[in-house]
PDB file of C-alpha atoms in Angstrom:
ATOM      1  CA  UNK A   1       6.461   7.683  23.420  1.00  0.00           C
ATOM      2  CA  UNK A   2       6.255   4.591  25.538  1.00  0.00           C
ATOM      3  CA  UNK A   3       4.429   2.919  22.189  1.00  0.00           C
ATOM      4  CA  UNK A   4       7.819   3.504  20.395  1.00  0.00           C
ATOM      5  CA  UNK A   5       9.740   1.120  22.537  1.00  0.00           C
ATOM      6  CA  UNK A   6       7.729  -2.263  21.539  1.00  0.00           C
ATOM      7  CA  UNK A   7       7.837  -3.470  18.003  1.00  0.00           C
ATOM      8  CA  UNK A   8       5.282  -5.390  16.128  1.00  0.00           C
ATOM      9  CA  UNK A   9       5.632  -8.623  14.281  1.00  0.00           C
ATOM     10  CA  UNK A  10       3.419  -7.642  11.643  1.00  0.00           C
ATOM     11  CA  UNK A  11       2.423  -9.893   8.918  1.00  0.00           C
ATOM     12  CA  UNK A  12       4.761  -9.607   6.103  1.00  0.00           C
ATOM     13  CA  UNK A  13       4.230  -8.935   2.310  1.00  0.00           C
ATOM     14  CA  UNK A  14       4.996 -12.612   1.718  1.00  0.00           C
ATOM     15  CA  UNK A  15       2.872 -14.145   4.058  1.00  0.00           C
ATOM     16  CA  UNK A  16      -0.134 -11.729   2.543  1.00  0.00           C
ATOM     17  CA  UNK A  17       0.864 -12.825  -1.036  1.00  0.00           C
ATOM     18  CA  UNK A  18       0.887 -16.570   0.153  1.00  0.00           C
ATOM     19  CA  UNK A  19      -2.900 -15.939   1.814  1.00  0.00           C
ATOM     20  CA  UNK A  20      -4.088 -14.377  -1.408  1.00  0.00           C
ATOM     21  CA  UNK A  21      -2.863 -17.499  -3.397  1.00  0.00           C
ATOM     22  CA  UNK A  22      -4.534 -19.628  -0.702  1.00  0.00           C
ATOM     23  CA  UNK A  23      -7.911 -17.745  -1.349  1.00  0.00           C
ATOM     24  CA  UNK A  24      -7.658 -17.798  -5.254  1.00  0.00           C
ATOM     25  CA  UNK A  25      -6.807 -21.540  -5.095  1.00  0.00           C
ATOM     26  CA  UNK A  26      -9.700 -22.253  -2.827  1.00  0.00           C
ATOM     27  CA  UNK A  27     -12.347 -20.117  -4.473  1.00  0.00           C
ATOM     28  CA  UNK A  28     -11.345 -21.385  -7.853  1.00  0.00           C
ATOM     29  CA  UNK A  29     -11.856 -25.188  -6.411  1.00  0.00           C
ATOM     30  CA  UNK A  30     -15.284 -23.882  -5.017  1.00  0.00           C
ATOM     31  CA  UNK A  31     -16.626 -22.390  -8.285  1.00  0.00           C
ATOM     32  CA  UNK A  32     -15.238 -24.741 -11.057  1.00  0.00           C
ATOM     33  CA  UNK A  33     -15.243 -28.113  -9.291  1.00  0.00           C
ATOM     34  CA  UNK A  34     -14.974 -31.053 -11.777  1.00  0.00           C
ATOM     35  CA  UNK A  35     -15.414 -28.511 -14.708  1.00  0.00           C
ATOM     36  CA  UNK A  36     -17.096 -25.459 -16.110  1.00  0.00           C
ATOM     37  CA  UNK A  37     -19.511 -27.505 -17.867  1.00  0.00           C
ATOM     38  CA  UNK A  38     -21.385 -24.469 -19.448  1.00  0.00           C
ATOM     39  CA  UNK A  39     -18.270 -23.401 -21.405  1.00  0.00           C
ATOM     40  CA  UNK A  40     -17.250 -26.599 -21.919  1.00  0.00           C
ATOM     41  CA  UNK A  41     -20.476 -27.439 -23.725  1.00  0.00           C
ATOM     42  CA  UNK A  42     -20.781 -24.543 -26.201  1.00  0.00           C
ATOM     43  CA  UNK A  43     -16.997 -22.850 -26.475  1.00  0.00           C
ATOM     44  CA  UNK A  44     -14.673 -24.824 -28.462  1.00  0.00           C
ATOM     45  CA  UNK A  45     -11.456 -25.743 -26.989  1.00  0.00           C
ATOM     46  CA  UNK A  46      -9.020 -23.346 -29.099  1.00  0.00           C
ATOM     47  CA  UNK A  47     -11.663 -20.491 -29.043  1.00  0.00           C
ATOM     48  CA  UNK A  48      -9.958 -16.757 -28.270  1.00  0.00           C
ATOM     49  CA  UNK A  49     -12.020 -13.883 -27.142  1.00  0.00           C
ATOM     50  CA  UNK A  50     -11.438 -10.637 -25.539  1.00  0.00           C
ATOM     51  CA  UNK A  51     -13.576  -8.938 -22.681  1.00  0.00           C
ATOM     52  CA  UNK A  52     -13.675  -5.598 -20.771  1.00  0.00           C
ATOM     53  CA  UNK A  53     -13.824  -4.818 -17.284  1.00  0.00           C
ATOM     54  CA  UNK A  54     -16.852  -2.132 -17.334  1.00  0.00           C
ATOM     55  CA  UNK A  55     -17.236   0.196 -14.262  1.00  0.00           C
ATOM     56  CA  UNK A  56     -20.936   0.802 -13.752  1.00  0.00           C
ATOM     57  CA  UNK A  57     -20.802   2.821 -10.252  1.00  0.00           C
ATOM     58  CA  UNK A  58     -18.917   5.784  -8.607  1.00  0.00           C
ATOM     59  CA  UNK A  59     -16.000   5.393  -6.411  1.00  0.00           C
ATOM     60  CA  UNK A  60     -12.526   4.097  -5.790  1.00  0.00           C
ATOM     61  CA  UNK A  61     -11.439   1.103  -7.822  1.00  0.00           C
ATOM     62  CA  UNK A  62      -9.678  -1.987  -5.929  1.00  0.00           C
ATOM     63  CA  UNK A  63      -8.888  -5.392  -7.064  1.00  0.00           C
ATOM     64  CA  UNK A  64      -7.249  -5.023 -10.212  1.00  0.00           C
ATOM     65  CA  UNK A  65      -4.154  -6.657  -9.337  1.00  0.00           C
ATOM     66  CA  UNK A  66      -6.187  -9.428  -7.709  1.00  0.00           C
ATOM     67  CA  UNK A  67      -7.829  -9.773 -10.721  1.00  0.00           C
ATOM     68  CA  UNK A  68      -4.831 -10.184 -12.672  1.00  0.00           C
ATOM     69  CA  UNK A  69      -3.551 -12.926 -10.102  1.00  0.00           C
ATOM     70  CA  UNK A  70      -6.916 -14.593 -10.635  1.00  0.00           C
ATOM     71  CA  UNK A  71      -6.275 -14.710 -14.553  1.00  0.00           C
ATOM     72  CA  UNK A  72      -2.573 -15.664 -14.080  1.00  0.00           C
ATOM     73  CA  UNK A  73      -3.900 -18.625 -11.644  1.00  0.00           C
ATOM     74  CA  UNK A  74      -6.331 -19.829 -14.151  1.00  0.00           C
ATOM     75  CA  UNK A  75      -4.369 -19.637 -17.466  1.00  0.00           C
ATOM     76  CA  UNK A  76      -0.638 -17.871 -17.371  1.00  0.00           C
ATOM     77  CA  UNK A  77      -1.263 -17.110 -21.249  1.00  0.00           C
ATOM     78  CA  UNK A  78      -4.084 -14.831 -20.537  1.00  0.00           C
ATOM     79  CA  UNK A  79      -3.250 -11.110 -21.256  1.00  0.00           C
ATOM     80  CA  UNK A  80      -4.502  -8.044 -19.504  1.00  0.00           C
ATOM     81  CA  UNK A  81      -4.028  -4.642 -20.400  1.00  0.00           C
ATOM     82  CA  UNK A  82      -4.766  -2.427 -17.372  1.00  0.00           C
ATOM     83  CA  UNK A  83      -6.240   1.078 -18.093  1.00  0.00           C
ATOM     84  CA  UNK A  84      -6.696   1.811 -14.643  1.00  0.00           C
ATOM     85  CA  UNK A  85      -4.751   1.228 -11.411  1.00  0.00           C
ATOM     86  CA  UNK A  86      -6.028   0.091  -7.738  1.00  0.00           C
ATOM     87  CA  UNK A  87      -6.632   3.393  -6.100  1.00  0.00           C
ATOM     88  CA  UNK A  88      -7.884   5.335  -8.940  1.00  0.00           C
ATOM     89  CA  UNK A  89     -11.131   7.283  -8.906  1.00  0.00           C
ATOM     90  CA  UNK A  90     -13.781   5.499 -11.109  1.00  0.00           C
ATOM     91  CA  UNK A  91     -16.644   6.639 -12.899  1.00  0.00           C
ATOM     92  CA  UNK A  92     -19.703   5.257 -14.544  1.00  0.00           C
ATOM     93  CA  UNK A  93     -18.744   3.963 -18.133  1.00  0.00           C
ATOM     94  CA  UNK A  94     -14.970   3.736 -17.309  1.00  0.00           C
ATOM     95  CA  UNK A  95     -13.143   0.398 -18.633  1.00  0.00           C
ATOM     96  CA  UNK A  96     -10.623  -0.700 -15.994  1.00  0.00           C
ATOM     97  CA  UNK A  97      -8.802  -3.266 -18.192  1.00  0.00           C
ATOM     98  CA  UNK A  98      -8.972  -5.304 -21.292  1.00  0.00           C
ATOM     99  CA  UNK A  99      -8.468  -9.434 -20.779  1.00  0.00           C
ATOM    100  CA  UNK A 100      -7.738 -11.339 -23.957  1.00  0.00           C
ATOM    101  CA  UNK A 101      -6.908 -14.900 -24.422  1.00  0.00           C
ATOM    102  CA  UNK A 102      -8.679 -18.582 -24.282  1.00  0.00           C
ATOM    103  CA  UNK A 103     -12.348 -17.748 -23.888  1.00  0.00           C
ATOM    104  CA  UNK A 104     -12.740 -20.708 -21.821  1.00  0.00           C
ATOM    105  CA  UNK A 105     -10.266 -19.221 -19.138  1.00  0.00           C
ATOM    106  CA  UNK A 106     -11.688 -15.880 -19.323  1.00  0.00           C
ATOM    107  CA  UNK A 107     -15.040 -17.462 -18.564  1.00  0.00           C
ATOM    108  CA  UNK A 108     -13.576 -19.585 -15.700  1.00  0.00           C
ATOM    109  CA  UNK A 109     -11.865 -16.480 -14.080  1.00  0.00           C
ATOM    110  CA  UNK A 110     -14.725 -14.189 -14.489  1.00  0.00           C
ATOM    111  CA  UNK A 111     -17.075 -14.640 -11.528  1.00  0.00           C
ATOM    112  CA  UNK A 112     -14.265 -14.690  -8.869  1.00  0.00           C
ATOM    113  CA  UNK A 113     -12.467 -11.500 -10.363  1.00  0.00           C
ATOM    114  CA  UNK A 114     -15.827  -9.921 -10.255  1.00  0.00           C
ATOM    115  CA  UNK A 115     -16.759 -10.862  -6.798  1.00  0.00           C
ATOM    116  CA  UNK A 116     -13.645  -9.535  -5.234  1.00  0.00           C
ATOM    117  CA  UNK A 117     -13.339  -6.398  -7.306  1.00  0.00           C
ATOM    118  CA  UNK A 118     -16.894  -5.258  -6.357  1.00  0.00           C
ATOM    119  CA  UNK A 119     -16.101  -6.053  -2.880  1.00  0.00           C
ATOM    120  CA  UNK A 120     -12.748  -4.706  -2.616  1.00  0.00           C
ATOM    121  CA  UNK A 121     -13.756  -1.549  -4.451  1.00  0.00           C
ATOM    122  CA  UNK A 122     -16.721  -0.924  -2.135  1.00  0.00           C
ATOM    123  CA  UNK A 123     -14.319  -1.123   0.944  1.00  0.00           C
ATOM    124  CA  UNK A 124     -11.976   1.088  -0.704  1.00  0.00           C
ATOM    125  CA  UNK A 125     -14.660   3.692  -1.317  1.00  0.00           C
ATOM    126  CA  UNK A 126     -15.762   3.640   2.126  1.00  0.00           C
ATOM    127  CA  UNK A 127     -12.379   3.829   3.491  1.00  0.00           C
ATOM    128  CA  UNK A 128     -11.638   6.685   1.028  1.00  0.00           C
ATOM    129  CA  UNK A 129     -14.627   8.573   2.454  1.00  0.00           C
ATOM    130  CA  UNK A 130     -13.133   8.369   6.222  1.00  0.00           C
ATOM    131  CA  UNK A 131      -9.533   9.128   4.801  1.00  0.00           C
ATOM    132  CA  UNK A 132     -10.739  12.209   3.187  1.00  0.00           C
ATOM    133  CA  UNK A 133     -12.729  13.417   6.329  1.00  0.00           C
ATOM    134  CA  UNK A 134      -9.450  12.740   8.464  1.00  0.00           C
ATOM    135  CA  UNK A 135      -6.591  13.804   6.144  1.00  0.00           C
ATOM    136  CA  UNK A 136      -6.170  17.328   7.831  1.00  0.00           C
ATOM    137  CA  UNK A 137      -5.873  15.561  11.235  1.00  0.00           C
ATOM    138  CA  UNK A 138      -3.073  13.353  12.798  1.00  0.00           C
ATOM    139  CA  UNK A 139      -5.869  10.628  13.054  1.00  0.00           C
ATOM    140  CA  UNK A 140      -5.515   7.731  10.953  1.00  0.00           C
ATOM    141  CA  UNK A 141      -8.456   5.318  10.124  1.00  0.00           C
ATOM    142  CA  UNK A 142      -7.929   1.586  10.951  1.00  0.00           C
ATOM    143  CA  UNK A 143      -9.820  -1.469  10.230  1.00  0.00           C
ATOM    144  CA  UNK A 144     -10.707  -4.353  12.013  1.00  0.00           C
ATOM    145  CA  UNK A 145     -10.970  -8.258  12.298  1.00  0.00           C
ATOM    146  CA  UNK A 146     -14.628  -8.016  11.184  1.00  0.00           C
ATOM    147  CA  UNK A 147     -13.720  -9.274   7.869  1.00  0.00           C
ATOM    148  CA  UNK A 148     -15.630 -11.815   5.556  1.00  0.00           C
ATOM    149  CA  UNK A 149     -14.474 -15.552   6.498  1.00  0.00           C
ATOM    150  CA  UNK A 150     -11.816 -16.789   4.095  1.00  0.00           C
ATOM    151  CA  UNK A 151     -11.534 -13.113   2.233  1.00  0.00           C
ATOM    152  CA  UNK A 152      -9.638 -11.177   4.827  1.00  0.00           C
ATOM    153  CA  UNK A 153      -6.534 -10.473   2.895  1.00  0.00           C
ATOM    154  CA  UNK A 154      -8.233  -8.949  -0.122  1.00  0.00           C
ATOM    155  CA  UNK A 155     -10.267  -7.054   2.328  1.00  0.00           C
ATOM    156  CA  UNK A 156      -7.472  -5.437   4.215  1.00  0.00           C
ATOM    157  CA  UNK A 157      -5.703  -4.766   0.933  1.00  0.00           C
ATOM    158  CA  UNK A 158      -8.666  -2.741  -0.321  1.00  0.00           C
ATOM    159  CA  UNK A 159      -8.268  -0.598   3.065  1.00  0.00           C
ATOM    160  CA  UNK A 160      -4.849   0.261   2.314  1.00  0.00           C
ATOM    161  CA  UNK A 161      -5.835   0.883  -1.407  1.00  0.00           C
ATOM    162  CA  UNK A 162      -8.567   3.278  -0.107  1.00  0.00           C
ATOM    163  CA  UNK A 163      -6.016   5.442   2.346  1.00  0.00           C
ATOM    164  CA  UNK A 164      -6.462   3.644   5.459  1.00  0.00           C
ATOM    165  CA  UNK A 165      -4.294   1.315   7.578  1.00  0.00           C
ATOM    166  CA  UNK A 166      -4.588  -2.144   8.644  1.00  0.00           C
ATOM    167  CA  UNK A 167      -5.137  -2.957  12.332  1.00  0.00           C
ATOM    168  CA  UNK A 168      -3.498  -6.638  13.411  1.00  0.00           C
ATOM    169  CA  UNK A 169      -4.479  -8.966  10.699  1.00  0.00           C
ATOM    170  CA  UNK A 170      -5.415 -11.888  12.736  1.00  0.00           C
ATOM    171  CA  UNK A 171      -4.960 -13.104  16.340  1.00  0.00           C
ATOM    172  CA  UNK A 172      -1.279 -13.935  16.047  1.00  0.00           C
ATOM    173  CA  UNK A 173       0.196 -10.680  15.367  1.00  0.00           C
ATOM    174  CA  UNK A 174      -0.567  -8.621  17.940  1.00  0.00           C
ATOM    175  CA  UNK A 175      -1.819  -8.535  21.620  1.00  0.00           C
ATOM    176  CA  UNK A 176      -5.245  -7.015  21.984  1.00  0.00           C
ATOM    177  CA  UNK A 177      -6.546  -7.128  25.576  1.00  0.00           C
ATOM    178  CA  UNK A 178     -10.400  -6.461  25.562  1.00  0.00           C
ATOM    179  CA  UNK A 179     -13.152  -6.548  28.128  1.00  0.00           C
ATOM    180  CA  UNK A 180     -13.569 -10.300  28.063  1.00  0.00           C
ATOM    181  CA  UNK A 181      -9.801 -10.860  28.543  1.00  0.00           C
ATOM    182  CA  UNK A 182      -9.472  -8.342  31.452  1.00  0.00           C
ATOM    183  CA  UNK A 183     -12.528  -9.843  32.981  1.00  0.00           C
ATOM    184  CA  UNK A 184     -11.505 -13.475  32.917  1.00  0.00           C
ATOM    185  CA  UNK A 185      -7.929 -12.382  33.824  1.00  0.00           C
ATOM    186  CA  UNK A 186      -9.387 -10.748  36.784  1.00  0.00           C
ATOM    187  CA  UNK A 187      -8.388  -7.138  36.001  1.00  0.00           C
ATOM    188  CA  UNK A 188      -6.782  -4.656  33.900  1.00  0.00           C
ATOM    189  CA  UNK A 189      -3.191  -4.745  35.721  1.00  0.00           C
ATOM    190  CA  UNK A 190      -3.481  -8.519  35.908  1.00  0.00           C
ATOM    191  CA  UNK A 191      -4.194  -8.969  32.328  1.00  0.00           C
ATOM    192  CA  UNK A 192      -1.438  -6.809  31.434  1.00  0.00           C
ATOM    193  CA  UNK A 193       1.146  -8.289  33.476  1.00  0.00           C
ATOM    194  CA  UNK A 194       0.096 -12.084  32.478  1.00  0.00           C
ATOM    195  CA  UNK A 195       0.711 -10.808  29.068  1.00  0.00           C
ATOM    196  CA  UNK A 196       4.111  -9.411  29.409  1.00  0.00           C
ATOM    197  CA  UNK A 197       4.891 -12.719  31.373  1.00  0.00           C
ATOM    198  CA  UNK A 198       3.598 -14.776  28.637  1.00  0.00           C
ATOM    199  CA  UNK A 199       5.518 -12.832  26.023  1.00  0.00           C
ATOM    200  CA  UNK A 200       8.736 -12.703  27.668  1.00  0.00           C
ATOM    201  CA  UNK A 201       8.528 -16.724  28.272  1.00  0.00           C
ATOM    202  CA  UNK A 202       7.417 -17.099  24.760  1.00  0.00           C
ATOM    203  CA  UNK A 203      10.265 -14.915  23.425  1.00  0.00           C
ATOM    204  CA  UNK A 204       7.782 -12.843  21.130  1.00  0.00           C
ATOM    205  CA  UNK A 205       7.869  -9.143  20.142  1.00  0.00           C
ATOM    206  CA  UNK A 206       4.207  -8.142  19.930  1.00  0.00           C
ATOM    207  CA  UNK A 207       2.567  -4.941  20.435  1.00  0.00           C
ATOM    208  CA  UNK A 208      -0.042  -4.576  23.108  1.00  0.00           C
ATOM    209  CA  UNK A 209      -3.329  -2.840  22.908  1.00  0.00           C
ATOM    210  CA  UNK A 210      -5.652  -2.469  25.959  1.00  0.00           C
ATOM    211  CA  UNK A 211      -9.418  -1.810  25.670  1.00  0.00           C
ATOM    212  CA  UNK A 212     -10.579   1.034  28.241  1.00  0.00           C
ATOM    213  CA  UNK A 213     -14.330   1.416  28.955  1.00  0.00           C
ATOM    214  CA  UNK A 214     -13.931   4.304  31.368  1.00  0.00           C
ATOM    215  CA  UNK A 215     -11.522   6.945  32.493  1.00  0.00           C
ATOM    216  CA  UNK A 216     -10.854   5.199  35.583  1.00  0.00           C
ATOM    217  CA  UNK A 217      -9.586   2.062  33.563  1.00  0.00           C
ATOM    218  CA  UNK A 218      -7.495   4.409  31.451  1.00  0.00           C
ATOM    219  CA  UNK A 219      -5.810   5.727  34.619  1.00  0.00           C
ATOM    220  CA  UNK A 220      -4.846   2.038  35.826  1.00  0.00           C
ATOM    221  CA  UNK A 221      -3.871   1.074  32.529  1.00  0.00           C
ATOM    222  CA  UNK A 222      -1.235   3.650  32.610  1.00  0.00           C
ATOM    223  CA  UNK A 223       0.297   2.543  35.804  1.00  0.00           C
ATOM    224  CA  UNK A 224       1.563  -0.463  33.859  1.00  0.00           C
ATOM    225  CA  UNK A 225       4.401  -0.343  31.207  1.00  0.00           C
ATOM    226  CA  UNK A 226       4.630  -1.899  28.175  1.00  0.00           C
ATOM    227  CA  UNK A 227       1.289  -0.914  26.605  1.00  0.00           C
ATOM    228  CA  UNK A 228       1.446   0.200  23.241  1.00  0.00           C
ATOM    229  CA  UNK A 229      -2.049   1.838  22.565  1.00  0.00           C
ATOM    230  CA  UNK A 230      -5.036   2.241  24.577  1.00  0.00           C
ATOM    231  CA  UNK A 231      -8.441   1.463  22.442  1.00  0.00           C
ATOM    232  CA  UNK A 232     -11.336   4.045  23.859  1.00  0.00           C
ATOM    233  CA  UNK A 233     -14.205   1.901  23.599  1.00  0.00           C
ATOM    234  CA  UNK A 234     -17.552   3.828  23.044  1.00  0.00           C
ATOM    235  CA  UNK A 235     -16.336   7.132  24.790  1.00  0.00           C
ATOM    236  CA  UNK A 236     -18.040  10.211  23.685  1.00  0.00           C
ATOM    237  CA  UNK A 237     -16.394  13.373  22.746  1.00  0.00           C
ATOM    238  CA  UNK A 238     -15.953  14.599  26.227  1.00  0.00           C
ATOM    239  CA  UNK A 239     -14.696  11.550  27.737  1.00  0.00           C
ATOM    240  CA  UNK A 240     -12.271  11.229  24.754  1.00  0.00           C
ATOM    241  CA  UNK A 241     -10.699  14.746  24.848  1.00  0.00           C
ATOM    242  CA  UNK A 242     -10.075  13.912  28.876  1.00  0.00           C
ATOM    243  CA  UNK A 243      -8.529  10.663  28.190  1.00  0.00           C
ATOM    244  CA  UNK A 244      -6.185  11.922  25.573  1.00  0.00           C
ATOM    245  CA  UNK A 245      -5.108  14.596  27.788  1.00  0.00           C
ATOM    246  CA  UNK A 246      -4.860  12.000  30.555  1.00  0.00           C
ATOM    247  CA  UNK A 247      -2.661   9.931  28.506  1.00  0.00           C
ATOM    248  CA  UNK A 248      -0.720  12.677  27.178  1.00  0.00           C
ATOM    249  CA  UNK A 249       1.678  10.934  24.893  1.00  0.00           C
ATOM    250  CA  UNK A 250       2.703   8.103  27.091  1.00  0.00           C
ATOM    251  CA  UNK A 251       1.119   5.653  24.264  1.00  0.00           C
ATOM    252  CA  UNK A 252      -1.076   6.020  21.333  1.00  0.00           C
ATOM    253  CA  UNK A 253      -5.130   6.370  21.502  1.00  0.00           C
ATOM    254  CA  UNK A 254      -7.711   4.518  19.378  1.00  0.00           C
ATOM    255  CA  UNK A 255     -11.186   5.383  19.472  1.00  0.00           C
ATOM    256  CA  UNK A 256     -13.738   2.699  18.474  1.00  0.00           C
ATOM    257  CA  UNK A 257     -17.334   1.982  18.939  1.00  0.00           C
ATOM    258  CA  UNK A 258     -19.961   2.888  16.681  1.00  0.00           C
ATOM    259  CA  UNK A 259     -17.885   5.832  14.814  1.00  0.00           C
ATOM    260  CA  UNK A 260     -19.483   6.704  11.588  1.00  0.00           C
ATOM    261  CA  UNK A 261     -18.549   9.141   8.767  1.00  0.00           C
ATOM    262  CA  UNK A 262     -20.829  11.882  10.853  1.00  0.00           C
ATOM    263  CA  UNK A 263     -18.827  11.831  13.644  1.00  0.00           C
ATOM    264  CA  UNK A 264     -15.317  10.766  12.738  1.00  0.00           C
ATOM    265  CA  UNK A 265     -14.163  14.413  12.964  1.00  0.00           C
ATOM    266  CA  UNK A 266     -15.396  15.238  16.020  1.00  0.00           C
ATOM    267  CA  UNK A 267     -13.115  12.363  17.356  1.00  0.00           C
ATOM    268  CA  UNK A 268     -10.174  13.512  15.406  1.00  0.00           C
ATOM    269  CA  UNK A 269     -10.521  17.016  17.067  1.00  0.00           C
ATOM    270  CA  UNK A 270     -10.351  15.313  20.278  1.00  0.00           C
ATOM    271  CA  UNK A 271      -6.535  14.249  19.362  1.00  0.00           C
ATOM    272  CA  UNK A 272      -6.703  10.592  18.952  1.00  0.00           C
ATOM    273  CA  UNK A 273      -4.081   8.788  16.997  1.00  0.00           C
ATOM    274  CA  UNK A 274      -6.496   6.243  15.411  1.00  0.00           C
ATOM    275  CA  UNK A 275     -10.047   5.490  14.933  1.00  0.00           C
ATOM    276  CA  UNK A 276     -10.960   1.782  14.076  1.00  0.00           C
ATOM    277  CA  UNK A 277     -14.234   1.124  12.321  1.00  0.00           C
ATOM    278  CA  UNK A 278     -15.666  -2.598  11.718  1.00  0.00           C
ATOM    279  CA  UNK A 279     -17.915  -1.051   9.312  1.00  0.00           C
ATOM    280  CA  UNK A 280     -15.233  -0.608   6.495  1.00  0.00           C
ATOM    281  CA  UNK A 281     -15.383  -4.180   5.963  1.00  0.00           C
ATOM    282  CA  UNK A 282     -18.659  -5.461   7.393  1.00  0.00           C
ATOM    283  CA  UNK A 283     -21.126  -2.979   6.267  1.00  0.00           C
ATOM    284  CA  UNK A 284     -20.464  -2.222   2.688  1.00  0.00           C
ATOM    285  CA  UNK A 285     -22.415  -2.975  -0.361  1.00  0.00           C
ATOM    286  CA  UNK A 286     -20.795  -4.193  -3.408  1.00  0.00           C
ATOM    287  CA  UNK A 287     -20.188  -1.625  -6.489  1.00  0.00           C
ATOM    288  CA  UNK A 288     -21.416  -2.435  -9.671  1.00  0.00           C
ATOM    289  CA  UNK A 289     -18.838  -3.675 -12.209  1.00  0.00           C
ATOM    290  CA  UNK A 290     -19.241  -6.334 -15.085  1.00  0.00           C
ATOM    291  CA  UNK A 291     -17.189  -8.202 -17.508  1.00  0.00           C
ATOM    292  CA  UNK A 292     -18.192  -7.806 -21.040  1.00  0.00           C
ATOM    293  CA  UNK A 293     -17.073  -9.635 -24.182  1.00  0.00           C
ATOM    294  CA  UNK A 294     -15.989  -7.766 -27.060  1.00  0.00           C
TER     295      UNK A 294
END
């Protein structure tokens, strides 16, 4: 396969961990500012307490590890007793974990932990729905860069928790030549050749994905070396089948553009390697979770 010849400099686990730490630091700064005056006003400094994370929805739980990082950042002495793990199925009435220690610290951590878990669980649940539909096919479900600004790392973690795979993390870890790049560069072949020259001049080792808007564009892409994956943008089922036959394993294939739970299997039946969906992260409704003192 042509696609196996070029390795990708994907974001590392260390980089992801650093991104999450930055997110937590900034979110706590945003939420607490000069101090949690509500707690400072009525909770004694030495007061100790315990709370439970109560599930009030159905789906796949995600963000437990993120919440633990939040608690540890706010107060390393807080103790978490996890009854569930990221990726577990959850039902109304489940308890995900108990948190105990300083009452003030628990209250400082509460909103960020809940906000993150509610959104991450929604993303993991939506992703798992796609994963369940595609598990009998070779086709994998991918996320996109259509994430919440400043919260990308946890959202992409949630996709993986739900059974999906991550597309590029950002603009720096993969080349993706879309319609505007192609039009500004003067055409498909021009965009690809300029990209290959750029990567060579910068000594960069990045995968190249090229978007095709028609079968004729697929044909032109295939005349160029160095393409890892072809993105079939808004192709119907018949066009997708023809494109997969035309590509014939020379590189990987990805279907994208308004693909839903109702149509995902039909695209998988066409033989594509990946389906990407921005809806995994941009069109979910937070699941209902709450932190209750006990």
